Tab-separated table of C-alpha atoms in Angstrom:
chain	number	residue	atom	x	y	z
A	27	UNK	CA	-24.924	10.916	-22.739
A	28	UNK	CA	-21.322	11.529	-22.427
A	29	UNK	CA	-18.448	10.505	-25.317
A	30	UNK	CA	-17.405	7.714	-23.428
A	31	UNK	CA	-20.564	5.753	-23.695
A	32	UNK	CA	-20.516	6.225	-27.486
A	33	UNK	CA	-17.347	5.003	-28.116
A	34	UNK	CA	-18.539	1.723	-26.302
A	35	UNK	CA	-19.771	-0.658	-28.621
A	36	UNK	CA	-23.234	-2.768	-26.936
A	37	UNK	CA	-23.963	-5.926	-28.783
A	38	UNK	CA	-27.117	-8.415	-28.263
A	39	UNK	CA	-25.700	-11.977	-27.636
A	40	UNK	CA	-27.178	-14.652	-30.163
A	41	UNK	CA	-29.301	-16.604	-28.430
A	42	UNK	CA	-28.579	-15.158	-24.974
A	43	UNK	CA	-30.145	-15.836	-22.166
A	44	UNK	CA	-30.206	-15.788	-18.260
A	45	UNK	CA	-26.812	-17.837	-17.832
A	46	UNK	CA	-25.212	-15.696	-20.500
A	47	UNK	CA	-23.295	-14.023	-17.490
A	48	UNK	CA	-20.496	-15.544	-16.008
A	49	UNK	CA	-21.288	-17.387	-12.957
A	50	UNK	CA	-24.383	-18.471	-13.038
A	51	UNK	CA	-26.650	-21.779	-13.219
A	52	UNK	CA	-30.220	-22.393	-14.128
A	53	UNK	CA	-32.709	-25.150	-13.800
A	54	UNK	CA	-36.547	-26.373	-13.776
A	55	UNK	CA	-38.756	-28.891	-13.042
A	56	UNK	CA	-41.943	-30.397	-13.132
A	57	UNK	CA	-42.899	-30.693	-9.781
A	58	UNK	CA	-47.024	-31.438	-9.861
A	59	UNK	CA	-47.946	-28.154	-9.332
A	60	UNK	CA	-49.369	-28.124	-12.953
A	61	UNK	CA	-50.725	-30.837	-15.029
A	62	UNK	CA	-48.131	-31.525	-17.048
A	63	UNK	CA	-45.265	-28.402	-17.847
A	64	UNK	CA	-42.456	-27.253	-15.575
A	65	UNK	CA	-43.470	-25.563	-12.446
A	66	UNK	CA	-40.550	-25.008	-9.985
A	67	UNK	CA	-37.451	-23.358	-11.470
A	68	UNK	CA	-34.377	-21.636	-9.685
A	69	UNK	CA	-30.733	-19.464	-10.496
A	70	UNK	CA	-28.281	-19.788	-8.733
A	71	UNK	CA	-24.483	-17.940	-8.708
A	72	UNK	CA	-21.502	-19.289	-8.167
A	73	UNK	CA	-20.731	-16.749	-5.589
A	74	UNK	CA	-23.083	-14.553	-3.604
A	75	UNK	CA	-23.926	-11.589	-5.368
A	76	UNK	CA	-25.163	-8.027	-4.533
A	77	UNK	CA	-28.624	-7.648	-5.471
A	78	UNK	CA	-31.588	-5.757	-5.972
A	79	UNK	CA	-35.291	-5.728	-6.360
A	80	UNK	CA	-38.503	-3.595	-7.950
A	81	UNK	CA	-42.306	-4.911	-6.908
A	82	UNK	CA	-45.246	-4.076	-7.717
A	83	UNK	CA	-47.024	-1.045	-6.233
A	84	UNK	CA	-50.251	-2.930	-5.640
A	85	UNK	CA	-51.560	-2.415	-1.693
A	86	UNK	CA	-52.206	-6.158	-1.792
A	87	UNK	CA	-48.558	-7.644	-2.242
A	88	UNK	CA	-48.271	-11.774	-1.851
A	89	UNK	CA	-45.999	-13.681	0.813
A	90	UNK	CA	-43.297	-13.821	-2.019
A	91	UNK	CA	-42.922	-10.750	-2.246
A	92	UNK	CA	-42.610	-10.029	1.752
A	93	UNK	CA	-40.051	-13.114	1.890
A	94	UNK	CA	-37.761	-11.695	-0.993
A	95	UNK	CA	-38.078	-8.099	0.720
A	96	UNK	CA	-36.595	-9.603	4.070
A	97	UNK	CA	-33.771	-11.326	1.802
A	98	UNK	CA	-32.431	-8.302	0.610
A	99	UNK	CA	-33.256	-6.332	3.618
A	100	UNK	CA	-30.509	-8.334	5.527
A	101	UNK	CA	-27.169	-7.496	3.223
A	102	UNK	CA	-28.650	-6.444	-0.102
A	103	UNK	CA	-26.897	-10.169	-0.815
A	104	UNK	CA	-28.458	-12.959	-2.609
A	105	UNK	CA	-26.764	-16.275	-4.448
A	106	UNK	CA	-30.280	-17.490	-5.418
A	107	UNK	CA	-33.750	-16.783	-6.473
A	108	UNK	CA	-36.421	-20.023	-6.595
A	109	UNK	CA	-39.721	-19.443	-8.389
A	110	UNK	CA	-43.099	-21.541	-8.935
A	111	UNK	CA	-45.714	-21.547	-11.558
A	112	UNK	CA	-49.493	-22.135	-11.003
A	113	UNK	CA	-49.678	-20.800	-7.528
A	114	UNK	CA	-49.395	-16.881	-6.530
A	115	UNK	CA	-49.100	-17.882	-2.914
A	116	UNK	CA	-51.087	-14.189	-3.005
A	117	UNK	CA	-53.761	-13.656	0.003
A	118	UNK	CA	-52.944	-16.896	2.080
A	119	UNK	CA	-52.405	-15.094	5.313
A	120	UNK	CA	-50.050	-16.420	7.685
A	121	UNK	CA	-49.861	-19.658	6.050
A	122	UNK	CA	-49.451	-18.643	2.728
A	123	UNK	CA	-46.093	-16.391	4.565
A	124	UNK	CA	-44.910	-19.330	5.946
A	125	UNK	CA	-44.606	-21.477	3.009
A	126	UNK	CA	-42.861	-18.451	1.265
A	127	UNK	CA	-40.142	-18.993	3.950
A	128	UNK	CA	-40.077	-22.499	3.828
A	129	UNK	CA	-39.977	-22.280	0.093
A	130	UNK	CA	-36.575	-20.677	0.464
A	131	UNK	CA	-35.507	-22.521	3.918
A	132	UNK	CA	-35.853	-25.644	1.183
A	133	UNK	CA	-33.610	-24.040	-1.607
A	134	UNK	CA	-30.878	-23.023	0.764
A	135	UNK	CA	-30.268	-26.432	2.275
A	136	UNK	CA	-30.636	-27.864	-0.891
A	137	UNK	CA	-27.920	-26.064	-2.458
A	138	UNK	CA	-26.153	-25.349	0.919
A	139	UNK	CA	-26.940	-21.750	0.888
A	140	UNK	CA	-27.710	-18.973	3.218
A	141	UNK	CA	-31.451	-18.634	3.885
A	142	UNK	CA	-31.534	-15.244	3.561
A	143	UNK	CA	-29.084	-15.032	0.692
A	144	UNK	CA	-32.461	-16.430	-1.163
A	145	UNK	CA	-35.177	-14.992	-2.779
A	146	UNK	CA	-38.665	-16.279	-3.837
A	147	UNK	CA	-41.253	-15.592	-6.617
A	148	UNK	CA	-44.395	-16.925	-7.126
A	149	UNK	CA	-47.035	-16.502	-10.353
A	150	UNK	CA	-50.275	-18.305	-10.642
A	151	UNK	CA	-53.699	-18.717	-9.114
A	152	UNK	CA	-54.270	-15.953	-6.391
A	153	UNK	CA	-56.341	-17.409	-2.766
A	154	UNK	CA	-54.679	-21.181	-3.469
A	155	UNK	CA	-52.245	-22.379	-0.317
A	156	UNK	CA	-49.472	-23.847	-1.971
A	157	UNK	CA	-49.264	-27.562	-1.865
A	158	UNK	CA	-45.492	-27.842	-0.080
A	159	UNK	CA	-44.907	-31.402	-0.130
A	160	UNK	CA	-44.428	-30.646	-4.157
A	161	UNK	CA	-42.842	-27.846	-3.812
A	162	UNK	CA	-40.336	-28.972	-1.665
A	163	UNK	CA	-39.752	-32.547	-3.437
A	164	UNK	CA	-39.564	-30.170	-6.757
A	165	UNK	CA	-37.087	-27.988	-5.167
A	166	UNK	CA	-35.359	-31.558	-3.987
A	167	UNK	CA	-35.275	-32.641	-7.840
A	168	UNK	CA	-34.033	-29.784	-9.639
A	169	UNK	CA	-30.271	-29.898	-11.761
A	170	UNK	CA	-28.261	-26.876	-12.009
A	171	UNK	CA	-26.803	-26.394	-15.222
A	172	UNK	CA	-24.594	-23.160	-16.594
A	173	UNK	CA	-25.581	-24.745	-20.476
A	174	UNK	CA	-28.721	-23.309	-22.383
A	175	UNK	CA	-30.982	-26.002	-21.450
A	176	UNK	CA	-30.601	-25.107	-17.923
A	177	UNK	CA	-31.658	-21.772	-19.510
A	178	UNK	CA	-34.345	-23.011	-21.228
A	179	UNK	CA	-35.548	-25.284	-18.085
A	180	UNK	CA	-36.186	-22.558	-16.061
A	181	UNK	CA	-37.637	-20.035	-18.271
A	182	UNK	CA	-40.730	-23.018	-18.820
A	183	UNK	CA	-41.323	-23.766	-15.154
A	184	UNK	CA	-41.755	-19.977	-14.516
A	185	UNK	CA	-44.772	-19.393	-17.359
A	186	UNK	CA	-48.462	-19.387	-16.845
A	187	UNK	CA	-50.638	-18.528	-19.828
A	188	UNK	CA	-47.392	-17.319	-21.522
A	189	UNK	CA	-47.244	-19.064	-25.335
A	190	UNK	CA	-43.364	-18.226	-25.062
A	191	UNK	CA	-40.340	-18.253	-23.273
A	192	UNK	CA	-38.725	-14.679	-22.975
A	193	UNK	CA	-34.732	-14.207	-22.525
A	194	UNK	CA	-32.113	-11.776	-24.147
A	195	UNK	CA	-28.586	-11.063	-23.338
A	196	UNK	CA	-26.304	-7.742	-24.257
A	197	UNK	CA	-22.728	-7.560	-24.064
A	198	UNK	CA	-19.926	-4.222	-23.753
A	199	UNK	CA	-16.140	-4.739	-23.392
A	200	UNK	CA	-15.728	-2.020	-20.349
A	201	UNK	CA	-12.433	-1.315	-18.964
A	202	UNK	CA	-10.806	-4.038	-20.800
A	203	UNK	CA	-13.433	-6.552	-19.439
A	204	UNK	CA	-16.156	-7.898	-21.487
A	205	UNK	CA	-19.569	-7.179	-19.335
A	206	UNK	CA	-23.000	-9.103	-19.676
A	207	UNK	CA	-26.518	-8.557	-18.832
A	208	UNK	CA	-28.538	-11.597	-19.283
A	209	UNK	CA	-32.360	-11.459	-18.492
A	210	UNK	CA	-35.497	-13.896	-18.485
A	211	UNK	CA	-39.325	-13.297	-17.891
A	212	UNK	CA	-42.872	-14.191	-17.818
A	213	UNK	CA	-46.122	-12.222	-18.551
A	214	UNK	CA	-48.754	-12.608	-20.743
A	215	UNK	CA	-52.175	-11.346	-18.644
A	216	UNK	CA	-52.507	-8.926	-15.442
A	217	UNK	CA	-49.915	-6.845	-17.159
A	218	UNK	CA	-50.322	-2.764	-16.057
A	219	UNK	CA	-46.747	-2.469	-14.016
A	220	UNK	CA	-46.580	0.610	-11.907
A	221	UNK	CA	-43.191	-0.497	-9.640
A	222	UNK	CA	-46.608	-5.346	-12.355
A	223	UNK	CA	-48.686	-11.606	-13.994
A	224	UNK	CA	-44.963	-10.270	-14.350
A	225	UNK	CA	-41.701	-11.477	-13.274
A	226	UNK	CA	-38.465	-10.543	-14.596
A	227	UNK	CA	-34.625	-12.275	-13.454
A	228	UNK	CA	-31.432	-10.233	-14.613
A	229	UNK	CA	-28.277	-11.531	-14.134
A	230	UNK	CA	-24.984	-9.677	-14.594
A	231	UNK	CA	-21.247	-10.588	-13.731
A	232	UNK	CA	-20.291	-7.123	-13.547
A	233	UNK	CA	-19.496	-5.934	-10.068
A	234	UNK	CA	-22.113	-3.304	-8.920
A	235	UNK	CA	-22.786	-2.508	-5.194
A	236	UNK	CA	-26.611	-2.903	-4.196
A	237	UNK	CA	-27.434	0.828	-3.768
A	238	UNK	CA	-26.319	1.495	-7.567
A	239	UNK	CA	-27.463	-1.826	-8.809
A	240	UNK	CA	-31.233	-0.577	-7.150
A	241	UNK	CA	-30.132	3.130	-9.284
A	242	UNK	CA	-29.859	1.136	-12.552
A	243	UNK	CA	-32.632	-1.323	-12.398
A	244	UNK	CA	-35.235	1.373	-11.085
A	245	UNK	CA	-34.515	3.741	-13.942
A	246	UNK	CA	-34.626	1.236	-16.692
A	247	UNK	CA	-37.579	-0.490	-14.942
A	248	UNK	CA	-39.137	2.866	-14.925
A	249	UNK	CA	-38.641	3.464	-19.076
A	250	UNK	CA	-39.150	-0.546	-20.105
A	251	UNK	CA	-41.356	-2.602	-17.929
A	252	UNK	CA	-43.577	-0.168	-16.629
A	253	UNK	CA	-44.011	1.283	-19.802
A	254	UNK	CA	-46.159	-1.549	-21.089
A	255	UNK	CA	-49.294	-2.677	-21.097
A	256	UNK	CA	-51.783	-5.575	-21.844
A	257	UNK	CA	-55.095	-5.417	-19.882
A	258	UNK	CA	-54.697	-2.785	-17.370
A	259	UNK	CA	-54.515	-4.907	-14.416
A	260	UNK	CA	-51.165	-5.159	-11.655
A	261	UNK	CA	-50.823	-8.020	-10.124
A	262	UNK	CA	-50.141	-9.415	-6.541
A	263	UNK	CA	-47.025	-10.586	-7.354
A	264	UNK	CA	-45.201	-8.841	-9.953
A	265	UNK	CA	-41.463	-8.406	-9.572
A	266	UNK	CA	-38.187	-7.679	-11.435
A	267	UNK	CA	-34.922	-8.625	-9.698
A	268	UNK	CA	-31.328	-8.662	-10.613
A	269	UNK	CA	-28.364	-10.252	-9.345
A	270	UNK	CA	-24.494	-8.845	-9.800
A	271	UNK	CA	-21.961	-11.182	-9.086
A	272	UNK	CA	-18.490	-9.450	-10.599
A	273	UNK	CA	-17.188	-12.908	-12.084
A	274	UNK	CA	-16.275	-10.555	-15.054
A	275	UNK	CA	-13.493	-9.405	-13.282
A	276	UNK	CA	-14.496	-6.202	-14.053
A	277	UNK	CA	-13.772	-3.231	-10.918
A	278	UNK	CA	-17.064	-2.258	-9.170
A	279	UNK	CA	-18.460	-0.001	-11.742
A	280	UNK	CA	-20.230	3.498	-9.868
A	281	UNK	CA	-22.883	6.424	-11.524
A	282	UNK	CA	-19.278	8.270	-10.918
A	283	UNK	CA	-17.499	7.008	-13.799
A	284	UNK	CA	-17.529	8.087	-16.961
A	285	UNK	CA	-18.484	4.000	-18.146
A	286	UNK	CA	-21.546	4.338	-15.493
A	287	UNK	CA	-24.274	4.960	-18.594
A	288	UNK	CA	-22.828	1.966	-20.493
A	289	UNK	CA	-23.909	-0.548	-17.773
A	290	UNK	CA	-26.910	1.139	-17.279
A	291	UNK	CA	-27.813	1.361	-21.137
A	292	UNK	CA	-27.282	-3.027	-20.996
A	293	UNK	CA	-29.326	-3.341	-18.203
A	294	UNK	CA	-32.141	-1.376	-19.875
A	295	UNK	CA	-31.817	-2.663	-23.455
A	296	UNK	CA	-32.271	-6.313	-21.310
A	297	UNK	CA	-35.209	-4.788	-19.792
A	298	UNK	CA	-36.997	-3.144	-23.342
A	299	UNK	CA	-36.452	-6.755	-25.108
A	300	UNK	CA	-38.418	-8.696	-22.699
A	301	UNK	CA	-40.508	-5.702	-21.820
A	302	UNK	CA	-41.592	-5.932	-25.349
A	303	UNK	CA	-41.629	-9.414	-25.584
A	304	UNK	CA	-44.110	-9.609	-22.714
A	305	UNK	CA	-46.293	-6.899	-24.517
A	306	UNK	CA	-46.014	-9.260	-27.756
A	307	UNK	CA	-47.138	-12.252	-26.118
A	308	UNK	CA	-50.139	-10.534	-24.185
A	309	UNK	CA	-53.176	-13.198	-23.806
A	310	UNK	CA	-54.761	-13.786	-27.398
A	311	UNK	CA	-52.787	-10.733	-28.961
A	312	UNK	CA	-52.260	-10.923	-32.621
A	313	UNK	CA	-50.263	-7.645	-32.574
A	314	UNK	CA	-47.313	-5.459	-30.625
A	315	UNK	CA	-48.165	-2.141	-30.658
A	316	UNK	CA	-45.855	0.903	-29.751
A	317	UNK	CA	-46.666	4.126	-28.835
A	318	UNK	CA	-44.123	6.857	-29.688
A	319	UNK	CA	-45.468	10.663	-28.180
A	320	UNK	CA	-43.177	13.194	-29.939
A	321	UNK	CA	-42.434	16.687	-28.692
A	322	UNK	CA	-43.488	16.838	-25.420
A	323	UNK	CA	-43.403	19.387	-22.640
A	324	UNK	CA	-41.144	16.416	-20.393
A	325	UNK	CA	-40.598	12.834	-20.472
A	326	UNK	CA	-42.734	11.878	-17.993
A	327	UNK	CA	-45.614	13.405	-19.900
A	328	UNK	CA	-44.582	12.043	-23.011
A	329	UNK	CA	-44.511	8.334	-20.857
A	330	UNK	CA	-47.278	8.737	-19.143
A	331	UNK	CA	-49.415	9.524	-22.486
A	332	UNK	CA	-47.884	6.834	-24.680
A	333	UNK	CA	-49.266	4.077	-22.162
A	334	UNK	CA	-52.629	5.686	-21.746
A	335	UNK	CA	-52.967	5.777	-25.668
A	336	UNK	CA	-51.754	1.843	-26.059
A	337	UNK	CA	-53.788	0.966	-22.923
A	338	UNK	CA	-57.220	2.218	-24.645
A	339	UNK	CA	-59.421	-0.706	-25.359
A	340	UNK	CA	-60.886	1.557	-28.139
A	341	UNK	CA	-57.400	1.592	-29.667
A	342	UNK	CA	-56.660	-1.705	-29.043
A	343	UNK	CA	-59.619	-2.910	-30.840
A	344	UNK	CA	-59.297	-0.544	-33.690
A	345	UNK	CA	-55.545	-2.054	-34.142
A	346	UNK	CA	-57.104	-5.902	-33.791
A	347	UNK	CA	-59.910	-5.349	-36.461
A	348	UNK	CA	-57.311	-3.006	-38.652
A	349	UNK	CA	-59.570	0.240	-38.615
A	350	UNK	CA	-57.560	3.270	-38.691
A	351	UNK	CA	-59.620	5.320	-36.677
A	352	UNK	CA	-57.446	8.076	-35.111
A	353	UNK	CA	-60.589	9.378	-33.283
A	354	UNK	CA	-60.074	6.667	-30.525
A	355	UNK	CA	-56.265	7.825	-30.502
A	356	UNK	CA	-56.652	11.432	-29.864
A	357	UNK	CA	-59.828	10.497	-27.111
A	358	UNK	CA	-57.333	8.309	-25.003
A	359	UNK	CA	-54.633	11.575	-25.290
A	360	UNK	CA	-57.397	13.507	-23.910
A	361	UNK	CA	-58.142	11.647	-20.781
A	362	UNK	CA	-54.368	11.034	-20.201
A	363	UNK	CA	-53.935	14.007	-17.557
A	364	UNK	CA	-51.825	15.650	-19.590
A	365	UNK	CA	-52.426	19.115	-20.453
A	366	UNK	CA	-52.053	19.752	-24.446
A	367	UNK	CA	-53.113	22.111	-27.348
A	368	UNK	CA	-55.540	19.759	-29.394
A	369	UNK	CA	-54.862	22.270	-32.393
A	370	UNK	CA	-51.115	21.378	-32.611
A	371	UNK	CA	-51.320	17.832	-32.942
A	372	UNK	CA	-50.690	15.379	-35.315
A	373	UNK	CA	-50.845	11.691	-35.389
A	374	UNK	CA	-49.281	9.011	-38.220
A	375	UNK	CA	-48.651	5.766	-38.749
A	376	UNK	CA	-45.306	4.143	-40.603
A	377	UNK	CA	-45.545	6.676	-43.358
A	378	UNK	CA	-49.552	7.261	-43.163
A	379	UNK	CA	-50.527	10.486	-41.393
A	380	UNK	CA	-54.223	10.822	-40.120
A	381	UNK	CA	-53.951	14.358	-38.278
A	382	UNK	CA	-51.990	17.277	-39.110
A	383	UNK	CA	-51.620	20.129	-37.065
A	384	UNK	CA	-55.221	19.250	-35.258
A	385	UNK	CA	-56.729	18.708	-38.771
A	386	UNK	CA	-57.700	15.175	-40.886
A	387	UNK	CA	-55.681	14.582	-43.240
A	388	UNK	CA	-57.116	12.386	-46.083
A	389	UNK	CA	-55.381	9.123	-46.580
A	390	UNK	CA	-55.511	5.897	-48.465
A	391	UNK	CA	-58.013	3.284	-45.918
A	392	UNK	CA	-56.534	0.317	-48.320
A	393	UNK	CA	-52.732	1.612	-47.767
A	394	UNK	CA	-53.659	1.743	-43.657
A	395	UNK	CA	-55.712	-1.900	-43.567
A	396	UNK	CA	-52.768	-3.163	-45.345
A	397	UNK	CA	-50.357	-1.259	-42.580
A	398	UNK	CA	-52.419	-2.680	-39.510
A	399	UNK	CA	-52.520	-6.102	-40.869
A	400	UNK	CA	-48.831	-6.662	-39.691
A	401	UNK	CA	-47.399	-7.904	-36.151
A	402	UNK	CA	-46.013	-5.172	-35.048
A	403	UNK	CA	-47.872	-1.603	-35.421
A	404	UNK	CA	-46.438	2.070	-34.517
A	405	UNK	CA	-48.372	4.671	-33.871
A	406	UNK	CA	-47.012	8.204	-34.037
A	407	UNK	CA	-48.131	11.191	-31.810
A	408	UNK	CA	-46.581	14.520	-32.426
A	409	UNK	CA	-47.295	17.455	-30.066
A	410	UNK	CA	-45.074	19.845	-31.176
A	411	UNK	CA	-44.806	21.718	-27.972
A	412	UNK	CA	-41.332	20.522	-26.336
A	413	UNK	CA	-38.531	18.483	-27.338
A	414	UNK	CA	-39.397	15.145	-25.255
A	415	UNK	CA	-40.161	11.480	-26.055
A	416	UNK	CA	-42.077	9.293	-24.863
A	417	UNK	CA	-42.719	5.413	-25.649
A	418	UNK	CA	-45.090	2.477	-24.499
A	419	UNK	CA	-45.622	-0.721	-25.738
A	420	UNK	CA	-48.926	-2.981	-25.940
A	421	UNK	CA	-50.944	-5.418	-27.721
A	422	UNK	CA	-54.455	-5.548	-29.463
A	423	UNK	CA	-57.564	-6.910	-28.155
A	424	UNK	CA	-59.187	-9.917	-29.106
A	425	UNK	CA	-61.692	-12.485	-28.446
A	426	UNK	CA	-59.199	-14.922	-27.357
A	427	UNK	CA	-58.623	-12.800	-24.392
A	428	UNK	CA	-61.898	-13.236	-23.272
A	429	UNK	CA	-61.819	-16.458	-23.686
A	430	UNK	CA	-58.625	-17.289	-21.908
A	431	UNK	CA	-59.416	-15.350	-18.991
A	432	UNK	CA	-62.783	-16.612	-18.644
A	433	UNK	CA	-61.572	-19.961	-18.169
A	434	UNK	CA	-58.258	-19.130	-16.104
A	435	UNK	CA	-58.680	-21.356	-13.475
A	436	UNK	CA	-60.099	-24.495	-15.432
């Protein structure tokens, strides 16, 4: 990272949110489409902005997604992203593609927009047709507001089993101009991104073409969002988007300049806080849990372990009843695919270590109960056989997750 970065101070905004750019307005409705919460919810810039997009890798990708794709496919432009609740508008054919569009047809004339300056999302039930004659009287009803409520309205209408709204904000003066990356998201269940229900909105009033915007996002996506994990599962309909509409005044920032890694670094700490936050609020979790795989051969390795270790349901289990059994660590490092001397390792918690150079190490069980009975847990891997890192994020496993998801659409 070079000196210039350093000498750039990044600071989380208190309270921030989706709107903490400049330029930007929120809002969210009830519409019908649940029984009683918010269901349709949209953003909206002042001006159009250059855009870009992650999805998720599943084969079976839902009419939202297509829709959005042919949005940014156009101009890599967009001045507006509407989303529902309740309804994934995932494997509805033809019909279920032709909502999408009139989903976004209804947006644009109702905030005088280009059509294909839009972009839709959709979470919720997948095999329902979505019932249009709400959607489009919700889309008809909604307020656009740049205040925190407007903030607030749209981060409800976009949750489904969520228990919380998730939004952050960070902040750098760059060039003289003070830069912000605001971000919102859902997720609680079908949460296993490979780009995964998950959506995530960024907004950002620096000016960024499209091509570098897609650089930043997919490389923070890559080290945040896809490096959690709650049941294993990627959904239909899982996206992350962000909009850049250079209301900061700011000139068009490129990976050539030396201030390139600052906007990068805000769009990824926006990207870690509600990856986390996502991970925190997994169905029926009591606990976040992070992964942290220490001297690895490369980063990818180190990743690529980290999420198979907080992905175990062995481990998550262990963390939920508090049982400090490192056995069902090192047995999810071992069916990771990645290729590791078993005699070098060690593994600790916060101060606690289990393993030691591939050998138990005898520790207190009271000190480690008492450890694992807090909300968040970390659990330490060390390798010792490169210099890389490696981090994932989770949550435990409990029987409220069974219960929620075997009632999901009741």
């Amino acid at each position: 990272m070079n000196s210039t970065h350093t000498k750039i101070k990044i600071e989380e905004v208190k309270e921030g949110n989706v709107l903490s750019a400049k330029g930007f307005l929120a809002g969210g409705v009830h519409a019908g489409l649940r029984y009683a919460k918010k269901d349709i919810g949209i953003i909206v810039s002042d001006v159009t902005a250059n855009a870009a997009a992650v999805y998720t890798q599943s084969v079976v990708q839902a009419a939202p997604i297509l829709v959005t794709k042919d949005s940014l496919s156009a101009s890599g432009l967009l001045q507006a992203v509407v989303v529902n609740s309740a309804c994934a508008n995932a494997c509805t054919g033809e019909q279920g593609l032709n909502d999408a569009y009139e989903m976004r047809k209804t947006a644009a004339d109702q905030f005088q927009l280009q059509e294909n300056q839009v972009a839709v999302a959709s979470t919720g039930v997948i095999g329902e047709y979505m019932d249009m004659e709400k959607v489009n009287k919700g889309i008809g009803q909604l307020n656009l507001s740049s205040e925190p409520a407007g903030a607030e309205a749209f981060e409800q209408a976009i949750l489904t089993t969520d228990t919380v709204t998730k939004h952050c904000a960070y902040q750098a003066c760059i060039n003289g101009c003070l830069v912000t990356v605001g971000g919102a998201a859902k997720g609680s269940g079908m949460i296993h991104p490979n780009m995964a229900t998950m959506l995530g909105f960024l907004t950002t009033d620096a000016a960024v073409s499209s091509e570098h915007l897609q650089l930043a996002l997919s490389q923070a996506v890559d080290y945040t969002f896809n490096q959690i994990t709650v049941d294993g599962d990627t959904s239909t309909n899982d996206m992350v988007l962000i909009m850049a509409n250079g209301m900061s005044g700011i000139e068009p920032l490129s990976p050539e300049q030396e201030e390139w890694p600052v906007f990068v670094d805000l769009v990824s700490r926006v990207c870690e806080q509600l990856a986390k936050k996502i991970a925190r609020d997994g169905e029926g979790a009591t606990k976040l849990i992070e992964v942290i795989v220490e001297g690895a051969h490369s980063k990818a390795n180190a990743r690529k372990m980290a999420k198979t270790v907080v992905g175990s349901p062995l481990v998550k289990t262990a963390i939920y009843g508090c049982d400090a059994n490192w056995g069902r660590i090192i047995a999810a490092m071992g069916r990771s695919g990645v290729q590791f001397k078993p005699e070098h390792v060690g593994i600790s918690f916060e101060g606690i270590t289990m393993l030691d150079q591939g050998k138990p190490v005898a520790f207190s069980e009271e000190d480690a109960k008492a450890y694992l009975q807090k909300d968040t847990i970390t659990i330490y891997v060390h390798l010792q056989e490169g210099n890389e890192c490696g981090v994932a994020w989770g949550c435990d496993l409990t029987y409220d997750y069974v219960k929620i998801n075997g009632s999901y659409r009741t």
